[in-house]
Amino acid sequence: MNTFFCRAFQCCFAVGARFLPWRTPEVFSGEGSLLRAADILRENGLRRPFVIASRRQCADEHFRALQEKLDEQDILLSIFSSVEPNPSVETVEKIAAEKCGIIKHGSHAVLFGQTEGVENVARETCAREDVPLTITAQSELTRISSSLDGQVFRYRGHGPFHLRLLGEYQLLNALTVVDVSFALRERGWDKLTDAAIDQGLSTAQWPGRLELLRRGPDFIVDGAHNPQCVDALMDSLAALYGDKKLIFLTGVLRDKDWQQMLRRALPLAKAQ
């Protein structure tokens, strides 16, 4: 019913939008142009603007300066920063159903935590095939430490586990590894003890994925090849280095969205 309502709304809006009095956007550019937004909002009597931006954009010093100016003028800024590609629920569920085709009776399915719709598809498939399902649970994750030497964590009451790989996304990937190991242990793989899991995680290597090649100075290599990967990379670098500005040596193929990729890296760059 919810899907039908969304589709009906989209169709009606697509027709009605043709008759709405849309205004041509006014573009401001040049030094200090972002701060002009505060004056424009005040002049037009707008006190509660709503901004859609990525987390990386929100962390930019220019964006923070705008927030401070808005605060000074008593303008309440609301921010939605969970910006990501947004395929329709129907498309996501269809893809999930196709992926779940590999689930067969006699196996044990392990799924990295997804949207509710995707998880429900997995649950339905597993129920139909009489297959146990484990979904990773970030609520069961306890972070102990994170540095250039690696990450230490507990999960589902087990650990501590030592992960050699850097980056928040690698830590979340490790949860899937641990859950798969637990599932195999239940099926008789007794040698997959907590100590064995820890040994595997502590020695795992992934060349070109936030890979630390040397120290003093630190030299890190990463193969981020789209804006979403760059966002994950910037989040990881910010967690490791804080407000420290970094030097980037970048090469991008011409068919990639290199403009967006570089824009998302600029806030952490030593020279812009």
PDB file of C-alpha atoms in Angstrom:
ATOM      1  CA  MET A   1       0.000   0.000   0.000  1.00  0.00           C
ATOM      2  CA  ASN A   2       2.829   2.363   0.873  1.00  0.00           C
ATOM      3  CA  THR A   3       4.555   1.663  -2.450  1.00  0.00           C
ATOM      4  CA  PHE A   4       1.291   2.315  -4.346  1.00  0.00           C
ATOM      5  CA  PHE A   5       0.826   5.645  -2.558  1.00  0.00           C
ATOM      6  CA  CYS A   6       4.399   6.742  -3.389  1.00  0.00           C
ATOM      7  CA  ARG A   7       4.006   5.813  -7.053  1.00  0.00           C
ATOM      8  CA  ALA A   8       0.648   7.628  -7.283  1.00  0.00           C
ATOM      9  CA  PHE A   9       2.133  10.741  -5.670  1.00  0.00           C
ATOM     10  CA  GLN A  10       5.107  10.712  -8.058  1.00  0.00           C
ATOM     11  CA  CYS A  11       2.834  10.468 -11.109  1.00  0.00           C
ATOM     12  CA  CYS A  12       0.540  13.268  -9.899  1.00  0.00           C
ATOM     13  CA  PHE A  13       3.456  15.505  -8.980  1.00  0.00           C
ATOM     14  CA  ALA A  14       5.128  14.941 -12.363  1.00  0.00           C
ATOM     15  CA  VAL A  15       1.980  16.236 -14.075  1.00  0.00           C
ATOM     16  CA  GLY A  16       1.272  19.064 -11.630  1.00  0.00           C
ATOM     17  CA  ALA A  17       4.861  20.306 -11.597  1.00  0.00           C
ATOM     18  CA  ARG A  18       4.453  21.494 -15.188  1.00  0.00           C
ATOM     19  CA  PHE A  19       1.950  24.118 -14.045  1.00  0.00           C
ATOM     20  CA  LEU A  20       3.718  25.353 -10.911  1.00  0.00           C
ATOM     21  CA  PRO A  21       5.249  28.863 -10.944  1.00  0.00           C
ATOM     22  CA  TRP A  22       8.872  27.779 -10.786  1.00  0.00           C
ATOM     23  CA  ARG A  23      11.446  30.541 -10.368  1.00  0.00           C
ATOM     24  CA  THR A  24      14.725  30.562 -12.238  1.00  0.00           C
ATOM     25  CA  PRO A  25      17.506  29.948  -9.676  1.00  0.00           C
ATOM     26  CA  GLU A  26      19.821  32.877  -9.026  1.00  0.00           C
ATOM     27  CA  VAL A  27      23.462  31.803  -8.881  1.00  0.00           C
ATOM     28  CA  PHE A  28      26.062  33.632  -6.780  1.00  0.00           C
ATOM     29  CA  SER A  29      29.757  32.998  -7.268  1.00  0.00           C
ATOM     30  CA  GLY A  30      33.090  34.433  -6.244  1.00  0.00           C
ATOM     31  CA  GLU A  31      34.836  35.028  -2.946  1.00  0.00           C
ATOM     32  CA  GLY A  32      32.446  35.392  -0.019  1.00  0.00           C
ATOM     33  CA  SER A  33      29.397  34.435  -2.107  1.00  0.00           C
ATOM     34  CA  LEU A  34      28.290  31.719   0.337  1.00  0.00           C
ATOM     35  CA  LEU A  35      28.057  34.194   3.218  1.00  0.00           C
ATOM     36  CA  ARG A  36      25.704  36.360   1.127  1.00  0.00           C
ATOM     37  CA  ALA A  37      23.060  33.701   1.676  1.00  0.00           C
ATOM     38  CA  ALA A  38      22.573  34.950   5.241  1.00  0.00           C
ATOM     39  CA  ASP A  39      21.816  38.498   4.046  1.00  0.00           C
ATOM     40  CA  ILE A  40      19.488  37.262   1.297  1.00  0.00           C
ATOM     41  CA  LEU A  41      17.523  35.144   3.756  1.00  0.00           C
ATOM     42  CA  ARG A  42      17.175  38.053   6.187  1.00  0.00           C
ATOM     43  CA  GLU A  43      16.116  40.495   3.454  1.00  0.00           C
ATOM     44  CA  ASN A  44      13.375  38.105   2.324  1.00  0.00           C
ATOM     45  CA  GLY A  45      12.130  37.438   5.866  1.00  0.00           C
ATOM     46  CA  LEU A  46      13.119  33.757   5.794  1.00  0.00           C
ATOM     47  CA  ARG A  47      13.949  32.555   9.308  1.00  0.00           C
ATOM     48  CA  ARG A  48      14.016  28.741   8.994  1.00  0.00           C
ATOM     49  CA  PRO A  49      15.956  27.682   5.868  1.00  0.00           C
ATOM     50  CA  PHE A  50      16.418  23.996   5.061  1.00  0.00           C
ATOM     51  CA  VAL A  51      19.692  22.843   3.497  1.00  0.00           C
ATOM     52  CA  ILE A  52      20.494  19.513   1.845  1.00  0.00           C
ATOM     53  CA  ALA A  53      24.227  18.787   1.834  1.00  0.00           C
ATOM     54  CA  SER A  54      26.687  15.958   2.331  1.00  0.00           C
ATOM     55  CA  ARG A  55      28.478  15.462   5.637  1.00  0.00           C
ATOM     56  CA  ARG A  56      31.700  16.529   3.967  1.00  0.00           C
ATOM     57  CA  GLN A  57      30.157  19.798   2.806  1.00  0.00           C
ATOM     58  CA  CYS A  58      28.787  20.446   6.294  1.00  0.00           C
ATOM     59  CA  ALA A  59      32.296  20.054   7.713  1.00  0.00           C
ATOM     60  CA  ASP A  60      33.750  22.613   5.303  1.00  0.00           C
ATOM     61  CA  GLU A  61      35.089  25.760   7.010  1.00  0.00           C
ATOM     62  CA  HIS A  62      33.125  28.015   4.638  1.00  0.00           C
ATOM     63  CA  PHE A  63      29.881  26.231   5.507  1.00  0.00           C
ATOM     64  CA  ARG A  64      30.641  26.560   9.215  1.00  0.00           C
ATOM     65  CA  ALA A  65      31.240  30.297   8.710  1.00  0.00           C
ATOM     66  CA  LEU A  66      27.783  30.548   7.112  1.00  0.00           C
ATOM     67  CA  GLN A  67      26.237  28.758  10.085  1.00  0.00           C
ATOM     68  CA  GLU A  68      27.893  31.202  12.486  1.00  0.00           C
ATOM     69  CA  LYS A  69      26.586  34.184  10.522  1.00  0.00           C
ATOM     70  CA  LEU A  70      23.076  32.735  10.468  1.00  0.00           C
ATOM     71  CA  ASP A  71      23.250  32.205  14.232  1.00  0.00           C
ATOM     72  CA  GLU A  72      24.241  35.855  14.687  1.00  0.00           C
ATOM     73  CA  GLN A  73      21.132  36.899  12.739  1.00  0.00           C
ATOM     74  CA  ASP A  74      18.889  34.521  14.715  1.00  0.00           C
ATOM     75  CA  ILE A  75      18.151  32.411  11.641  1.00  0.00           C
ATOM     76  CA  LEU A  76      17.545  28.740  12.461  1.00  0.00           C
ATOM     77  CA  LEU A  77      19.235  26.473   9.903  1.00  0.00           C
ATOM     78  CA  SER A  78      17.994  22.905   9.482  1.00  0.00           C
ATOM     79  CA  ILE A  79      20.387  20.511   7.741  1.00  0.00           C
ATOM     80  CA  PHE A  80      19.782  17.143   6.113  1.00  0.00           C
ATOM     81  CA  SER A  81      23.218  15.585   5.613  1.00  0.00           C
ATOM     82  CA  SER A  82      22.361  11.948   4.799  1.00  0.00           C
ATOM     83  CA  VAL A  83      22.652  12.609   1.086  1.00  0.00           C
ATOM     84  CA  GLU A  84      23.235   9.546  -1.078  1.00  0.00           C
ATOM     85  CA  PRO A  85      21.943   7.999  -4.300  1.00  0.00           C
ATOM     86  CA  ASN A  86      18.227   7.346  -3.796  1.00  0.00           C
ATOM     87  CA  PRO A  87      16.823   4.627  -6.055  1.00  0.00           C
ATOM     88  CA  SER A  88      13.149   3.861  -5.553  1.00  0.00           C
ATOM     89  CA  VAL A  89      12.057   1.313  -2.987  1.00  0.00           C
ATOM     90  CA  GLU A  90      10.694  -0.860  -5.756  1.00  0.00           C
ATOM     91  CA  THR A  91      14.053  -0.961  -7.551  1.00  0.00           C
ATOM     92  CA  VAL A  92      15.994  -1.697  -4.370  1.00  0.00           C
ATOM     93  CA  GLU A  93      13.633  -4.501  -3.405  1.00  0.00           C
ATOM     94  CA  LYS A  94      13.838  -5.977  -6.905  1.00  0.00           C
ATOM     95  CA  ILE A  95      17.635  -5.988  -6.780  1.00  0.00           C
ATOM     96  CA  ALA A  96      17.534  -7.535  -3.295  1.00  0.00           C
ATOM     97  CA  ALA A  97      15.188 -10.275  -4.499  1.00  0.00           C
ATOM     98  CA  GLU A  98      17.567 -11.111  -7.352  1.00  0.00           C
ATOM     99  CA  LYS A  99      20.562 -11.203  -5.002  1.00  0.00           C
ATOM    100  CA  CYS A 100      18.667 -13.414  -2.576  1.00  0.00           C
ATOM    101  CA  GLY A 101      18.306 -15.991  -5.329  1.00  0.00           C
ATOM    102  CA  ILE A 102      21.556 -17.583  -4.114  1.00  0.00           C
ATOM    103  CA  ILE A 103      19.944 -18.473  -0.782  1.00  0.00           C
ATOM    104  CA  LYS A 104      19.064 -22.153  -0.814  1.00  0.00           C
ATOM    105  CA  HIS A 105      17.822 -24.640   1.756  1.00  0.00           C
ATOM    106  CA  GLY A 106      20.630 -26.081   3.853  1.00  0.00           C
ATOM    107  CA  SER A 107      22.694 -22.902   4.035  1.00  0.00           C
ATOM    108  CA  HIS A 108      23.015 -20.061   6.584  1.00  0.00           C
ATOM    109  CA  ALA A 109      22.565 -16.518   5.242  1.00  0.00           C
ATOM    110  CA  VAL A 110      24.538 -13.563   6.620  1.00  0.00           C
ATOM    111  CA  LEU A 111      23.505 -10.059   5.558  1.00  0.00           C
ATOM    112  CA  PHE A 112      25.205  -6.751   6.259  1.00  0.00           C
ATOM    113  CA  GLY A 113      22.609  -4.419   7.785  1.00  0.00           C
ATOM    114  CA  GLN A 114      20.501  -2.787   5.056  1.00  0.00           C
ATOM    115  CA  THR A 115      17.322  -0.727   4.762  1.00  0.00           C
ATOM    116  CA  GLU A 116      14.181  -2.231   6.245  1.00  0.00           C
ATOM    117  CA  GLY A 117      12.818  -3.087   2.803  1.00  0.00           C
ATOM    118  CA  VAL A 118      15.929  -5.027   1.779  1.00  0.00           C
ATOM    119  CA  GLU A 119      16.126  -6.843   5.106  1.00  0.00           C
ATOM    120  CA  ASN A 120      12.467  -7.861   4.790  1.00  0.00           C
ATOM    121  CA  VAL A 121      13.157  -9.358   1.357  1.00  0.00           C
ATOM    122  CA  ALA A 122      15.996 -11.393   2.867  1.00  0.00           C
ATOM    123  CA  ARG A 123      13.799 -12.495   5.764  1.00  0.00           C
ATOM    124  CA  GLU A 124      11.021 -13.613   3.416  1.00  0.00           C
ATOM    125  CA  THR A 125      13.444 -15.561   1.218  1.00  0.00           C
ATOM    126  CA  CYS A 126      15.074 -17.247   4.204  1.00  0.00           C
ATOM    127  CA  ALA A 127      11.685 -18.150   5.683  1.00  0.00           C
ATOM    128  CA  ARG A 128      10.612 -19.665   2.367  1.00  0.00           C
ATOM    129  CA  GLU A 129      13.849 -21.687   2.066  1.00  0.00           C
ATOM    130  CA  ASP A 130      13.904 -22.541   5.803  1.00  0.00           C
ATOM    131  CA  VAL A 131      17.334 -20.894   6.130  1.00  0.00           C
ATOM    132  CA  PRO A 132      18.623 -19.184   9.305  1.00  0.00           C
ATOM    133  CA  LEU A 133      19.467 -15.508   8.763  1.00  0.00           C
ATOM    134  CA  THR A 134      21.976 -13.334  10.597  1.00  0.00           C
ATOM    135  CA  ILE A 135      21.938  -9.568  10.039  1.00  0.00           C
ATOM    136  CA  THR A 136      24.903  -7.567  11.300  1.00  0.00           C
ATOM    137  CA  ALA A 137      24.049  -5.328  14.240  1.00  0.00           C
ATOM    138  CA  GLN A 138      26.028  -2.126  14.709  1.00  0.00           C
ATOM    139  CA  SER A 139      24.277  -1.750  18.065  1.00  0.00           C
ATOM    140  CA  GLU A 140      26.304  -4.771  19.218  1.00  0.00           C
ATOM    141  CA  LEU A 141      29.607  -3.106  18.219  1.00  0.00           C
ATOM    142  CA  THR A 142      31.860  -1.591  20.878  1.00  0.00           C
ATOM    143  CA  ARG A 143      34.752   0.485  19.551  1.00  0.00           C
ATOM    144  CA  ILE A 144      37.825   0.326  21.788  1.00  0.00           C
ATOM    145  CA  SER A 145      40.459   2.198  19.785  1.00  0.00           C
ATOM    146  CA  SER A 146      41.283   3.418  16.281  1.00  0.00           C
ATOM    147  CA  SER A 147      44.630   4.690  14.988  1.00  0.00           C
ATOM    148  CA  LEU A 148      47.075   4.260  12.138  1.00  0.00           C
ATOM    149  CA  ASP A 149      48.094   1.006  13.805  1.00  0.00           C
ATOM    150  CA  GLY A 150      44.621  -0.442  13.276  1.00  0.00           C
ATOM    151  CA  GLN A 151      41.320  -0.795  15.107  1.00  0.00           C
ATOM    152  CA  VAL A 152      40.268  -2.710  18.200  1.00  0.00           C
ATOM    153  CA  PHE A 153      36.643  -3.626  18.897  1.00  0.00           C
ATOM    154  CA  ARG A 154      34.229  -6.016  20.570  1.00  0.00           C
ATOM    155  CA  TYR A 155      31.184  -7.464  18.856  1.00  0.00           C
ATOM    156  CA  ARG A 156      28.210  -9.374  20.251  1.00  0.00           C
ATOM    157  CA  GLY A 157      30.073  -9.806  23.533  1.00  0.00           C
ATOM    158  CA  HIS A 158      33.143 -11.359  21.859  1.00  0.00           C
ATOM    159  CA  GLY A 159      36.651  -9.987  21.483  1.00  0.00           C
ATOM    160  CA  PRO A 160      38.576  -7.835  21.653  1.00  0.00           C
ATOM    161  CA  PHE A 161      39.307  -8.223  17.956  1.00  0.00           C
ATOM    162  CA  HIS A 162      42.201  -6.420  16.287  1.00  0.00           C
ATOM    163  CA  LEU A 163      41.635  -5.185  12.730  1.00  0.00           C
ATOM    164  CA  ARG A 164      44.677  -4.199  10.720  1.00  0.00           C
ATOM    165  CA  LEU A 165      42.638  -2.400   8.050  1.00  0.00           C
ATOM    166  CA  LEU A 166      41.909   1.301   8.512  1.00  0.00           C
ATOM    167  CA  GLY A 167      38.634   3.176   8.029  1.00  0.00           C
ATOM    168  CA  GLU A 168      35.146   3.044   9.504  1.00  0.00           C
ATOM    169  CA  TYR A 169      33.826   1.162   6.473  1.00  0.00           C
ATOM    170  CA  GLN A 170      36.415  -1.588   6.981  1.00  0.00           C
ATOM    171  CA  LEU A 171      35.349  -1.911  10.602  1.00  0.00           C
ATOM    172  CA  LEU A 172      31.738  -2.390   9.505  1.00  0.00           C
ATOM    173  CA  ASN A 173      32.870  -4.910   6.885  1.00  0.00           C
ATOM    174  CA  ALA A 174      34.599  -6.809   9.685  1.00  0.00           C
ATOM    175  CA  LEU A 175      31.258  -7.296  11.433  1.00  0.00           C
ATOM    176  CA  THR A 176      30.114  -9.370   8.469  1.00  0.00           C
ATOM    177  CA  VAL A 177      33.294 -11.442   8.676  1.00  0.00           C
ATOM    178  CA  VAL A 178      32.738 -12.108  12.365  1.00  0.00           C
ATOM    179  CA  ASP A 179      29.073 -13.063  11.833  1.00  0.00           C
ATOM    180  CA  VAL A 180      30.036 -15.420   8.994  1.00  0.00           C
ATOM    181  CA  SER A 181      32.623 -17.012  11.277  1.00  0.00           C
ATOM    182  CA  PHE A 182      30.023 -17.462  14.025  1.00  0.00           C
ATOM    183  CA  ALA A 183      27.621 -19.075  11.535  1.00  0.00           C
ATOM    184  CA  LEU A 184      30.310 -21.489  10.346  1.00  0.00           C
ATOM    185  CA  ARG A 185      31.206 -22.309  13.933  1.00  0.00           C
ATOM    186  CA  GLU A 186      27.594 -23.307  14.577  1.00  0.00           C
ATOM    187  CA  ARG A 187      27.836 -25.677  11.598  1.00  0.00           C
ATOM    188  CA  GLY A 188      30.834 -27.522  13.022  1.00  0.00           C
ATOM    189  CA  TRP A 189      33.836 -25.394  12.082  1.00  0.00           C
ATOM    190  CA  ASP A 190      35.247 -25.639  15.597  1.00  0.00           C
ATOM    191  CA  LYS A 191      38.647 -24.210  14.646  1.00  0.00           C
ATOM    192  CA  LEU A 192      37.060 -20.805  14.015  1.00  0.00           C
ATOM    193  CA  THR A 193      37.595 -19.731  17.607  1.00  0.00           C
ATOM    194  CA  ASP A 194      37.629 -16.095  18.701  1.00  0.00           C
ATOM    195  CA  ALA A 195      41.426 -16.296  18.699  1.00  0.00           C
ATOM    196  CA  ALA A 196      41.431 -17.554  15.098  1.00  0.00           C
ATOM    197  CA  ILE A 197      39.058 -14.770  14.014  1.00  0.00           C
ATOM    198  CA  ASP A 198      41.283 -12.213  15.741  1.00  0.00           C
ATOM    199  CA  GLN A 199      44.373 -13.596  14.009  1.00  0.00           C
ATOM    200  CA  GLY A 200      42.690 -13.365  10.612  1.00  0.00           C
ATOM    201  CA  LEU A 201      41.482  -9.797  11.128  1.00  0.00           C
ATOM    202  CA  SER A 202      44.824  -8.645  12.544  1.00  0.00           C
ATOM    203  CA  THR A 203      46.768  -9.938   9.514  1.00  0.00           C
ATOM    204  CA  ALA A 204      44.252  -9.064   6.758  1.00  0.00           C
ATOM    205  CA  GLN A 205      45.560  -6.807   3.984  1.00  0.00           C
ATOM    206  CA  TRP A 206      43.683  -4.943   1.246  1.00  0.00           C
ATOM    207  CA  PRO A 207      46.106  -3.190  -1.117  1.00  0.00           C
ATOM    208  CA  GLY A 208      44.945   0.226  -2.261  1.00  0.00           C
ATOM    209  CA  ARG A 209      42.192   0.610   0.342  1.00  0.00           C
ATOM    210  CA  LEU A 210      43.335   3.222   2.861  1.00  0.00           C
ATOM    211  CA  GLU A 211      46.660   1.395   2.824  1.00  0.00           C
ATOM    212  CA  LEU A 212      49.427   2.915   4.947  1.00  0.00           C
ATOM    213  CA  LEU A 213      52.657   2.398   2.986  1.00  0.00           C
ATOM    214  CA  ARG A 214      55.038   4.265   5.279  1.00  0.00           C
ATOM    215  CA  ARG A 215      55.259   6.482   8.372  1.00  0.00           C
ATOM    216  CA  GLY A 216      57.093   9.768   8.982  1.00  0.00           C
ATOM    217  CA  PRO A 217      55.661  11.251   6.833  1.00  0.00           C
ATOM    218  CA  ASP A 218      52.569   9.096   6.522  1.00  0.00           C
ATOM    219  CA  PHE A 219      51.899   7.947   2.956  1.00  0.00           C
ATOM    220  CA  ILE A 220      48.461   6.432   2.359  1.00  0.00           C
ATOM    221  CA  VAL A 221      47.130   4.941  -0.891  1.00  0.00           C
ATOM    222  CA  ASP A 222      43.412   4.572  -1.628  1.00  0.00           C
ATOM    223  CA  GLY A 223      41.561   3.656  -4.816  1.00  0.00           C
ATOM    224  CA  ALA A 224      38.371   5.679  -4.223  1.00  0.00           C
ATOM    225  CA  HIS A 225      36.839   6.025  -7.703  1.00  0.00           C
ATOM    226  CA  ASN A 226      33.489   7.787  -7.193  1.00  0.00           C
ATOM    227  CA  PRO A 227      32.089  10.557  -4.950  1.00  0.00           C
ATOM    228  CA  GLN A 228      30.588   8.095  -2.470  1.00  0.00           C
ATOM    229  CA  CYS A 229      33.929   6.336  -2.004  1.00  0.00           C
ATOM    230  CA  VAL A 230      35.658   9.703  -1.623  1.00  0.00           C
ATOM    231  CA  ASP A 231      33.154  10.624   1.106  1.00  0.00           C
ATOM    232  CA  ALA A 232      34.033   7.431   2.977  1.00  0.00           C
ATOM    233  CA  LEU A 233      37.740   8.133   2.490  1.00  0.00           C
ATOM    234  CA  MET A 234      37.437  11.719   3.755  1.00  0.00           C
ATOM    235  CA  ASP A 235      35.472  10.573   6.806  1.00  0.00           C
ATOM    236  CA  SER A 236      38.203   8.058   7.610  1.00  0.00           C
ATOM    237  CA  LEU A 237      41.014  10.576   7.124  1.00  0.00           C
ATOM    238  CA  ALA A 238      39.211  13.130   9.287  1.00  0.00           C
ATOM    239  CA  ALA A 239      38.850  10.517  12.025  1.00  0.00           C
ATOM    240  CA  LEU A 240      42.567   9.701  11.831  1.00  0.00           C
ATOM    241  CA  TYR A 241      43.995  13.231  11.464  1.00  0.00           C
ATOM    242  CA  GLY A 242      41.316  15.544  12.871  1.00  0.00           C
ATOM    243  CA  ASP A 243      41.634  19.121  11.597  1.00  0.00           C
ATOM    244  CA  LYS A 244      45.116  18.585  10.178  1.00  0.00           C
ATOM    245  CA  LYS A 245      45.392  19.590   6.522  1.00  0.00           C
ATOM    246  CA  LEU A 246      46.702  16.896   4.184  1.00  0.00           C
ATOM    247  CA  ILE A 247      48.550  16.779   0.877  1.00  0.00           C
ATOM    248  CA  PHE A 248      46.743  14.844  -1.880  1.00  0.00           C
ATOM    249  CA  LEU A 249      48.359  13.370  -4.979  1.00  0.00           C
ATOM    250  CA  THR A 250      45.416  12.483  -7.208  1.00  0.00           C
ATOM    251  CA  GLY A 251      44.906  10.768 -10.535  1.00  0.00           C
ATOM    252  CA  VAL A 252      41.419  10.134 -11.980  1.00  0.00           C
ATOM    253  CA  LEU A 253      40.252   8.614 -15.247  1.00  0.00           C
ATOM    254  CA  ARG A 254      38.448  11.042 -17.530  1.00  0.00           C
ATOM    255  CA  ASP A 255      35.144   9.114 -17.451  1.00  0.00           C
ATOM    256  CA  LYS A 256      34.851   9.438 -13.655  1.00  0.00           C
ATOM    257  CA  ASP A 257      33.055  12.244 -11.817  1.00  0.00           C
ATOM    258  CA  TRP A 258      36.375  13.813 -10.902  1.00  0.00           C
ATOM    259  CA  GLN A 259      34.973  17.304 -10.276  1.00  0.00           C
ATOM    260  CA  GLN A 260      32.709  16.093  -7.475  1.00  0.00           C
ATOM    261  CA  MET A 261      35.457  13.847  -6.122  1.00  0.00           C
ATOM    262  CA  LEU A 262      37.916  16.735  -5.847  1.00  0.00           C
ATOM    263  CA  ARG A 263      35.322  19.078  -4.351  1.00  0.00           C
ATOM    264  CA  ARG A 264      34.730  16.586  -1.551  1.00  0.00           C
ATOM    265  CA  ALA A 265      38.449  16.287  -0.861  1.00  0.00           C
ATOM    266  CA  LEU A 266      39.175  20.026  -0.815  1.00  0.00           C
ATOM    267  CA  PRO A 267      38.109  20.691   2.801  1.00  0.00           C
ATOM    268  CA  LEU A 268      40.931  18.421   4.015  1.00  0.00           C
ATOM    269  CA  ALA A 269      43.520  19.642   1.499  1.00  0.00           C
ATOM    270  CA  LYS A 270      46.533  21.649   2.637  1.00  0.00           C
ATOM    271  CA  ALA A 271      46.393  23.874  -0.467  1.00  0.00           C
ATOM    272  CA  GLN A 272      43.176  24.675  -2.363  1.00  0.00           C
TER     273      GLN A 272
END
